[in-house]
Short mmCIF file of C-alpha atoms and ligand atoms in Angstrom, two decimals:
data_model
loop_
_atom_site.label_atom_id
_atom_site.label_comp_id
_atom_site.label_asym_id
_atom_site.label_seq_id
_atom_site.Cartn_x
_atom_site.Cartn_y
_atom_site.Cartn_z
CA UNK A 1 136.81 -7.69 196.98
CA UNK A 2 140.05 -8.24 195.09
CA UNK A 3 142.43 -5.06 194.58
CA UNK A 4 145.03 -4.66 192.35
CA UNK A 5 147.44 -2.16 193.58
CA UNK A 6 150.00 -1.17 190.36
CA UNK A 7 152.99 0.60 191.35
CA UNK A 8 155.27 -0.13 194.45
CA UNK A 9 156.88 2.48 194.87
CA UNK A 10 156.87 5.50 197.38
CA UNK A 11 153.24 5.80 197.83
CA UNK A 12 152.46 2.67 196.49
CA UNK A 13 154.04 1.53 200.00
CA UNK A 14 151.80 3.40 201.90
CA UNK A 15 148.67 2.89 199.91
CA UNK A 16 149.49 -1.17 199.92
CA UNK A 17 149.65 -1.07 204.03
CA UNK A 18 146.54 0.86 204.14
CA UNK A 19 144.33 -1.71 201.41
CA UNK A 20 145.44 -4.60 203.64
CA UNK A 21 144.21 -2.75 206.60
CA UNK A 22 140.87 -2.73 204.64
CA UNK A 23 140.29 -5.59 202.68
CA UNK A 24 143.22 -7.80 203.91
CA UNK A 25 146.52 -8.64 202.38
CA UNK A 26 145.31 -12.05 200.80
CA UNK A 27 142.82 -10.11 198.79
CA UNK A 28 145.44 -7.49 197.58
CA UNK A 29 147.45 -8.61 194.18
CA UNK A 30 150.41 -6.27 193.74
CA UNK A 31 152.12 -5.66 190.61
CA UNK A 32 155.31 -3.01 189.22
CA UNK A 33 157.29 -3.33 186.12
CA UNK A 34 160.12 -3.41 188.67
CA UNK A 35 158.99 -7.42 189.85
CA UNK A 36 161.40 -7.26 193.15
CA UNK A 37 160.19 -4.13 194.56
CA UNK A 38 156.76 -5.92 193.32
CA UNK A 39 157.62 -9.10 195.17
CA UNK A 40 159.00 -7.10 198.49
CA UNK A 41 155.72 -5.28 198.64
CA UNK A 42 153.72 -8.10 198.33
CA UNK A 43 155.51 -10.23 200.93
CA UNK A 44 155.80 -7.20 203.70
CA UNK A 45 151.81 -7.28 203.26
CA UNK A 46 150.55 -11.13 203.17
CA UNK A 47 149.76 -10.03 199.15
CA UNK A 48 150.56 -11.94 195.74
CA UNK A 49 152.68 -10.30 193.26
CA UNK A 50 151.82 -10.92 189.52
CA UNK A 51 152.01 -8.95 186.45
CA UNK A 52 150.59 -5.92 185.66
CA UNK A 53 147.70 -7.21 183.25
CA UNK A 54 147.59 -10.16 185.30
CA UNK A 55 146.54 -7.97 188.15
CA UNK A 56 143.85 -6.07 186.22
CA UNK A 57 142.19 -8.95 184.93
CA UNK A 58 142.41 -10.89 188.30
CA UNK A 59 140.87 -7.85 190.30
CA UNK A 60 137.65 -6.46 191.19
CA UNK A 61 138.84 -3.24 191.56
CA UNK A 62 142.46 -1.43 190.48
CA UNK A 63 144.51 1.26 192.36
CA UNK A 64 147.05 2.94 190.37
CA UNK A 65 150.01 4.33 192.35
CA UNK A 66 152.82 3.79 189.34
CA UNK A 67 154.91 6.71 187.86
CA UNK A 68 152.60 9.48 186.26
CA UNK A 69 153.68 8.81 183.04
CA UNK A 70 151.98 5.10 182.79
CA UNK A 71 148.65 6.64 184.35
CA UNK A 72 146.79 6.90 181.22
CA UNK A 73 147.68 3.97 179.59
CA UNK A 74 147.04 1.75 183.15
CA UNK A 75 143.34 3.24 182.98
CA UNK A 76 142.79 2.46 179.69
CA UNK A 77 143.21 -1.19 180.42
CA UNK A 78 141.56 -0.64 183.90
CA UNK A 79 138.13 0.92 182.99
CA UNK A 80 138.17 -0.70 179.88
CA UNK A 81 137.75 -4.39 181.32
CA UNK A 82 135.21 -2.55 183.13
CA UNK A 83 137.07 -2.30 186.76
CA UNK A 84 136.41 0.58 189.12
CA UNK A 85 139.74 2.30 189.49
CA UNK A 86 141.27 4.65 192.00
CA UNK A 87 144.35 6.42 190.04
CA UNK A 88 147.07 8.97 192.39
CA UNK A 89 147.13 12.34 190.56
CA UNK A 90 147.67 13.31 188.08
CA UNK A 91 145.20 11.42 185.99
CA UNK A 92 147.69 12.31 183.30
CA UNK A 93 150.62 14.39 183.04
CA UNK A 94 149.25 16.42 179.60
CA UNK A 95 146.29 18.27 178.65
CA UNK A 96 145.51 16.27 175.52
CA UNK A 97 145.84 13.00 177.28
CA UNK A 98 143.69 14.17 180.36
CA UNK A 99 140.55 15.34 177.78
CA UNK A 100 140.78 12.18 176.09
CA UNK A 101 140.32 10.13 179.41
CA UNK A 102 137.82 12.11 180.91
CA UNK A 103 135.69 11.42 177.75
CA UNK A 104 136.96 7.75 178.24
CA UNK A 105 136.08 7.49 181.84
CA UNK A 106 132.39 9.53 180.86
CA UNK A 107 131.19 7.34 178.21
CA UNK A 108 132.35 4.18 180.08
CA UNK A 109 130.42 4.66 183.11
CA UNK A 110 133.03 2.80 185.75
CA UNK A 111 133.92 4.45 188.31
CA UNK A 112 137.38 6.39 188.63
CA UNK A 113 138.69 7.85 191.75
CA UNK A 114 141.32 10.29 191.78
CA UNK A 115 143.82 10.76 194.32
CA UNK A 116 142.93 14.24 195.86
CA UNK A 117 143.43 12.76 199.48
CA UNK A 118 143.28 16.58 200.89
CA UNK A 119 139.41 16.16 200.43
CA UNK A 120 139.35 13.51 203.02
CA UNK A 121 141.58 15.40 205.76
CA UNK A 122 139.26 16.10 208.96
CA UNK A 123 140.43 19.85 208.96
CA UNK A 124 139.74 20.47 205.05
CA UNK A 125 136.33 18.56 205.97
CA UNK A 126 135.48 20.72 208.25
CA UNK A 127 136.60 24.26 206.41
CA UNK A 128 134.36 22.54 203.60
CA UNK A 129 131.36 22.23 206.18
CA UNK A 130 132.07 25.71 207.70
CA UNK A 131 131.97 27.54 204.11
CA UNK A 132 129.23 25.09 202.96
CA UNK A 133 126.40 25.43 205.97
CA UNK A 134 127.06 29.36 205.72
CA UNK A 135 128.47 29.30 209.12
CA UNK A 136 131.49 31.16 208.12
CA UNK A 137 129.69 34.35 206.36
CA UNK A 138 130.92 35.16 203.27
CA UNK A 139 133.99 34.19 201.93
CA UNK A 140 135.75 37.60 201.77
CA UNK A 141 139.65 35.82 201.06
CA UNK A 142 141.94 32.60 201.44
CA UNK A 143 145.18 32.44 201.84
CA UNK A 144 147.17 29.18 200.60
CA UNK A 145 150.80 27.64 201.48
CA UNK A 146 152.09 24.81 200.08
CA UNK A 147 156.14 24.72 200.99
CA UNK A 148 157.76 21.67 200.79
CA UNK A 149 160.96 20.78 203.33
CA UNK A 150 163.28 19.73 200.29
CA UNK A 151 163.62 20.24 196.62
CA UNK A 152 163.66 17.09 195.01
CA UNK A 153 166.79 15.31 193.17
CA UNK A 154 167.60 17.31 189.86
CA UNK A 155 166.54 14.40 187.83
CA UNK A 156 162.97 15.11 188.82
CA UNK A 157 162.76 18.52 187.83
CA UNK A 158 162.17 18.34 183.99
CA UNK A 159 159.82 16.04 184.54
CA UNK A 160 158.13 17.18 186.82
CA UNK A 161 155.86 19.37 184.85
CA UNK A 162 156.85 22.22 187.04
CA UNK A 163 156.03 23.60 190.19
CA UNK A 164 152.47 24.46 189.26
CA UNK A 165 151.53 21.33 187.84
CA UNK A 166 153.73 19.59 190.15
CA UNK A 167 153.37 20.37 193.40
CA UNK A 168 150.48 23.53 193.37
CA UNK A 169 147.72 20.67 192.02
CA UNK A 170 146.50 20.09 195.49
CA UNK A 171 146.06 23.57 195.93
CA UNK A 172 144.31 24.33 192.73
CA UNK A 173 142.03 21.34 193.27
CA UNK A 174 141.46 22.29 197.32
CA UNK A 175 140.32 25.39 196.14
CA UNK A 176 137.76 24.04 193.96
CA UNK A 177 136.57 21.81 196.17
CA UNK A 178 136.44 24.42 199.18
CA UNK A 179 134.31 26.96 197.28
CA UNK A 180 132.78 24.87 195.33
CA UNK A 181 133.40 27.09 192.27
CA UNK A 182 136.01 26.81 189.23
CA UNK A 183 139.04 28.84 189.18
CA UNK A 184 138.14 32.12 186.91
CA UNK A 185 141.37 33.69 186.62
CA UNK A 186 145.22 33.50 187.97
CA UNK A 187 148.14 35.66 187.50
CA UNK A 188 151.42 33.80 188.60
CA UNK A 189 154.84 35.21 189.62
CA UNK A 190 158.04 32.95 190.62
CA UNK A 191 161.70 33.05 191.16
CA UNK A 192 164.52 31.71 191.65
CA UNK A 193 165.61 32.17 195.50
CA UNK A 194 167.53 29.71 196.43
CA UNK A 195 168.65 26.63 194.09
CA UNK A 196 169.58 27.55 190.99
CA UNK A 197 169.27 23.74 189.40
CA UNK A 198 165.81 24.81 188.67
CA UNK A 199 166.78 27.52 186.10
CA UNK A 200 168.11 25.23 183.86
CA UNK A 201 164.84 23.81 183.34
CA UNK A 202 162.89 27.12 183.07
CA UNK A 203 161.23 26.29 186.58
CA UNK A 204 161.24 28.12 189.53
CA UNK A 205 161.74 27.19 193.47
CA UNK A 206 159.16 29.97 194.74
CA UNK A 207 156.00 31.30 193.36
CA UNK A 208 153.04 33.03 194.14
CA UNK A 209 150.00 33.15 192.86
CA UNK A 210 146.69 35.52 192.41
CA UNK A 211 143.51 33.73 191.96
CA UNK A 212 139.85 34.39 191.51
CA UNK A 213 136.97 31.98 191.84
CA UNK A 214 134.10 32.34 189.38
CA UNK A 215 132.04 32.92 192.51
CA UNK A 216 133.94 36.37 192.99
CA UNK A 217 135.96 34.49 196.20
CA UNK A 218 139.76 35.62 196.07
CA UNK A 219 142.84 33.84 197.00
CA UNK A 220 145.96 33.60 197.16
CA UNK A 221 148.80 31.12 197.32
CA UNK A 222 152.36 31.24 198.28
CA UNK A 223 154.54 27.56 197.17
CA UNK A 224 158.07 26.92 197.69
CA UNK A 225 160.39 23.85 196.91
CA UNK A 226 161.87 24.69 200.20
CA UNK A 227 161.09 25.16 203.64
CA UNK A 228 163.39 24.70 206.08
CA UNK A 229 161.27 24.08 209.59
CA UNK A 230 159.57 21.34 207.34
CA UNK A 231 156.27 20.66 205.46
CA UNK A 232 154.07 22.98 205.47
CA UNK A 233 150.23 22.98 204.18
CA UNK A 234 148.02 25.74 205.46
CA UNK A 235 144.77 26.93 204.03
CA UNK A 236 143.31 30.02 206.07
CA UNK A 237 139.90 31.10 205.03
CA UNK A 238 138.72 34.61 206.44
CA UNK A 239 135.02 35.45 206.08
CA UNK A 240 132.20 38.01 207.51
CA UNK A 241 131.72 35.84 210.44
CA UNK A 242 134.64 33.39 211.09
CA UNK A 243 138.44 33.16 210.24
CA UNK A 244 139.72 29.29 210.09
CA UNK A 245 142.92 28.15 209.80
CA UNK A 246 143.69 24.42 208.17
CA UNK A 247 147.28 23.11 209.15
CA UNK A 248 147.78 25.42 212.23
CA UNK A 249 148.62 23.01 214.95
CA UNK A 250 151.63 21.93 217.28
CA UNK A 251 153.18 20.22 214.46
CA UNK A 252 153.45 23.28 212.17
CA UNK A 253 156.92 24.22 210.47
CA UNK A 254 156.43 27.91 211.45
CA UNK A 255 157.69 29.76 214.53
CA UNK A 256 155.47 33.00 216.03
CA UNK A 257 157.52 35.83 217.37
CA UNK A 258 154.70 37.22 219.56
CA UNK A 259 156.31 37.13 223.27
CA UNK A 260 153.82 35.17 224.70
CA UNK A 261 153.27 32.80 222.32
CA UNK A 262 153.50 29.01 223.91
CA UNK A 263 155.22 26.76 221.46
CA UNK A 264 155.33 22.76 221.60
CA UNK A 265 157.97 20.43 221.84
CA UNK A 266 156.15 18.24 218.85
CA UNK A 267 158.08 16.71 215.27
CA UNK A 268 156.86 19.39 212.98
CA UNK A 269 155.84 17.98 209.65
CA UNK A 270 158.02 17.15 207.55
CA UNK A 271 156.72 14.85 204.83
CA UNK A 272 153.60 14.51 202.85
CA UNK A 273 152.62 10.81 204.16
CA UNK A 274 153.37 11.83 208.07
CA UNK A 275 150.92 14.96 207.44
CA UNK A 276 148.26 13.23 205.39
CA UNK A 277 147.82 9.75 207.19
CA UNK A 278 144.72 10.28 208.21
CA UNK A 279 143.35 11.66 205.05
CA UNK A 280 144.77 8.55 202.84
CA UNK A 281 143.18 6.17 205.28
CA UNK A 282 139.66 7.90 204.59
CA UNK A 283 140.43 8.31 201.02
CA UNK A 284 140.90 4.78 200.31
CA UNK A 285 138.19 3.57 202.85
CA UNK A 286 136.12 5.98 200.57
CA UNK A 287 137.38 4.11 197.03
CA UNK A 288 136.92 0.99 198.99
CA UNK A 289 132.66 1.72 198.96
CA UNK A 290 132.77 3.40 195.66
CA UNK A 291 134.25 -0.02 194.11
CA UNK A 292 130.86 -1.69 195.94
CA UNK A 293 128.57 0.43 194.51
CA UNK A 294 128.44 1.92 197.87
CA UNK A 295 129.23 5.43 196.93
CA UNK A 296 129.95 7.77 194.02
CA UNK A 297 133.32 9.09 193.19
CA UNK A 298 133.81 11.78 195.38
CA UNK A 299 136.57 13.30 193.28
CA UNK A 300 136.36 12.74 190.05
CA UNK A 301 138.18 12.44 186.50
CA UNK A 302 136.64 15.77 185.06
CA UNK A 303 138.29 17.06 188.78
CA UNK A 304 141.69 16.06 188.22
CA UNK A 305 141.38 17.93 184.18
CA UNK A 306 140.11 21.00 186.26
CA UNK A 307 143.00 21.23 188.45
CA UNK A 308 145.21 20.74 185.53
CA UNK A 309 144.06 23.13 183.70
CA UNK A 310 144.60 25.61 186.37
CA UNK A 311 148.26 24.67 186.62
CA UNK A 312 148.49 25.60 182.78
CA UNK A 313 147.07 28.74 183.70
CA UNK A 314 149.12 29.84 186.22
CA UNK A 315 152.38 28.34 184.28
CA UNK A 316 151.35 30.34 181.50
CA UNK A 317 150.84 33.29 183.74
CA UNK A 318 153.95 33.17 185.28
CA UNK A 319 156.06 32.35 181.33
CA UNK A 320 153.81 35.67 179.84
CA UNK A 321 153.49 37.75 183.26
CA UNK A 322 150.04 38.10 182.55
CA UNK A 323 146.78 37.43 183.94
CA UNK A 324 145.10 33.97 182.32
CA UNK A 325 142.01 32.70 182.66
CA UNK A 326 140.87 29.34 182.39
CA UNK A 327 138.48 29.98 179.41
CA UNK A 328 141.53 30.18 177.22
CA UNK A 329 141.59 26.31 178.04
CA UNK A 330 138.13 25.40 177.37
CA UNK A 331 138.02 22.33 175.23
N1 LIG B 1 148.62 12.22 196.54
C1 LIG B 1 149.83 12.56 196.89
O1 LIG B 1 150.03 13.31 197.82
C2 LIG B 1 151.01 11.98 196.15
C3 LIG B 1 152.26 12.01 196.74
C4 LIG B 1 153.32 11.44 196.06
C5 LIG B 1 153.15 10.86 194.81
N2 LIG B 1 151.91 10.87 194.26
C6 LIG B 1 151.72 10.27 192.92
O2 LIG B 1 151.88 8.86 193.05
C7 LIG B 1 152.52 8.35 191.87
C8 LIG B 1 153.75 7.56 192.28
O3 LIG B 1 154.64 8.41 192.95
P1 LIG B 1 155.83 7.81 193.86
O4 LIG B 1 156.38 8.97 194.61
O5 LIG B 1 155.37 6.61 194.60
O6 LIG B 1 156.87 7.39 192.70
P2 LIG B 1 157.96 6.23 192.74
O7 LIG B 1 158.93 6.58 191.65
O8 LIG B 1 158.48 6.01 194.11
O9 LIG B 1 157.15 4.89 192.33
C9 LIG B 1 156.59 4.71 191.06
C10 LIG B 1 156.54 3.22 190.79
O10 LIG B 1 155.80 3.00 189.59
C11 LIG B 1 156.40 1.89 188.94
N3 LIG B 1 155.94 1.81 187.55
C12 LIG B 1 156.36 2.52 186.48
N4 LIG B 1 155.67 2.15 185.37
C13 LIG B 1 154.79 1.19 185.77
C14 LIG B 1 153.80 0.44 185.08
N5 LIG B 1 153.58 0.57 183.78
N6 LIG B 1 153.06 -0.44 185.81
C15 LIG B 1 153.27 -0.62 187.14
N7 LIG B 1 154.21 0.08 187.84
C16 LIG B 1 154.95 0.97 187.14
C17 LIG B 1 157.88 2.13 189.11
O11 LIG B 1 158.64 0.96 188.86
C18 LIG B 1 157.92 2.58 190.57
O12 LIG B 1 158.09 1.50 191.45
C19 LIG B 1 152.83 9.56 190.96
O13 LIG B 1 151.85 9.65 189.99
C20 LIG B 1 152.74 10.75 191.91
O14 LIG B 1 152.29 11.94 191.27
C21 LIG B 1 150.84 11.40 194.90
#
């Protein structure tokens, strides 16, 4: 099975280390506009680097880790010479442009895979099982966090999308997944607390946010640009028979005051690919089968408009300082 991986940057690194792991470097073809950091890539893994629609047409399968922006247009190509294609969220940065792909992706029949890797973390797997089997009761409430260590250069900011969009899509699409409902409702709030940078760009560095499933199960989430013990993803889900925790461990940024509490002496987490190793091993394992024919997509185009769509919601929320609901973005 040929792969082309397209993009080598940040997480294209980590996602080219992990496809030679699976189907070995001389079967990975590794292409980015930028042809050195192409070229490095390639090299550190036994790969070949070629160009973009070189790679495409040469693979079996495609793996898009390139700059948000290109994401459309790279699937385009991808599913329409037929390739099964794993794409890193967002499927597109836009509303418009993530309708029109869905309906591409439908109608087309290939396979596309999108890069929710939180679905494939053994703790999230497990909350899923616990809510799914009944064994936690009902779901009376969850509570989110999703605080990242750093804010990121200012350059990033305006095009990032947001915070919402940005860095909350996990979150919107975890919560999906986990209660296997859609998002009904969300009313956002968000500041300002700490770097101003982000005013400039009508974005905030701290939010929270309100939400209710269409299954009646309420949440909430708290995201923050900074954190300063490190990265911190928790997901707590309290129901009529259990209360779970996801991301409570030794390695959590977060320090009890309780007297008796025994800490640890482990790294806390402090970046996204440290935390998640596990889960983008499993997710690409998973994309892996799905190119065979193995498996269906377990997280899918239609998944990645969903969690967008949510992330309009609650920017919208937070711009009117109003509750929105999701219907107000039904196609
Ligand atoms: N799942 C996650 O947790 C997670 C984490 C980080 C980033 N991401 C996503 O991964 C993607 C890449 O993020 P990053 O942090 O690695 O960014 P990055 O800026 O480090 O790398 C992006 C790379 O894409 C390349 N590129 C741009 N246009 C291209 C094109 N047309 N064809 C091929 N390559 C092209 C750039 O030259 C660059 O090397 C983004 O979409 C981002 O949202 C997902």
């Amino acid at each position: 099975m040929k792969i082309a991986l397209l993009g080598a940057g940040r997480i294209g690194k980590m996602h080219a280390a992990i496809l030679a792991g699976v189907v070995g470097g001389d079967q990975l073809l590794v292409a980015d506009v930028d042809e050195q950091a192409a070229a490095a890539l390639a090299a550190a893994n036994g790969a070949t680097a070629v160009s973009v629609d070189e790679a495409i047409e040469r693979a079996d399968a495609v793996a898009i880790a390139a700059a948000s922006n290109v994401h459309g247009d790279l699937i385009r190509k991808a599913i329409g010479l037929g390739k099964p294609t794993f794409c890193e969220k967002p499927l597109a940065p836009g509303l418009e442009e993530s309708r029109e792909l869905v309906a591409l992706v439908e109608s087309s029949g290939v396979p596309l895979m999108l890069g929710f890797q939180r679905r494939f973390d053994p703790a999230y797997v497990e909350a899923r099982r616990l809510i799914e089997t009944g064994e936690i009761g009902t779901v009376y409430a969850i509570r989110l966090a999703g605080h990242d260590p750093a804010p990121p250069h200012e350059a990033y900011i305006p095009a990032s999308g947001g915070l919402f969009r940005d860095f909350s899509i996990h979150d919107w699409d975890v919560i999906r997944w986990l209660t296997d409902s859609e998002v009904a409702e969300v009313y956002a709030v968000g500041a300002v607390r700490g770097f101003e940078v982000f005013r400039k760009y009508d974005d905030v560095d701290t939010a929270i946010a309100a939400i209710t499933m269409a299954n009646g199960v309420l949440a909430v989430l708290t995201t923050a640009r900074h954190d300063p013990l490190g990265y911190d993803i928790r997901t707590e889900i309290f129901g009529s028979q259990d209360s779970v925790v996801v991301g409570l461990g030794p390695r959590t940024p977060i320090r009890s005051l309780e007297p008796d509490w025994v800490g640890s002496d482990a790294a806390k987490w402090d970046f996204f690919i440290d935390r998640f190793t596990s889960a983008y091993e499993a997710e690409i394992a998973a994309f892996v089968k799905v190119a065979k024919g193995e498996l269906p997509t377990p997280c899918t185009a239609r998944d990645g408009l969903q969690a967008l769509i949510v992330a309009e919601a609650a920017t919208l929320s937070r711009k009117e300082h109003r509750p929105v609901t999701t219907a107000e973005f039904d196609a």
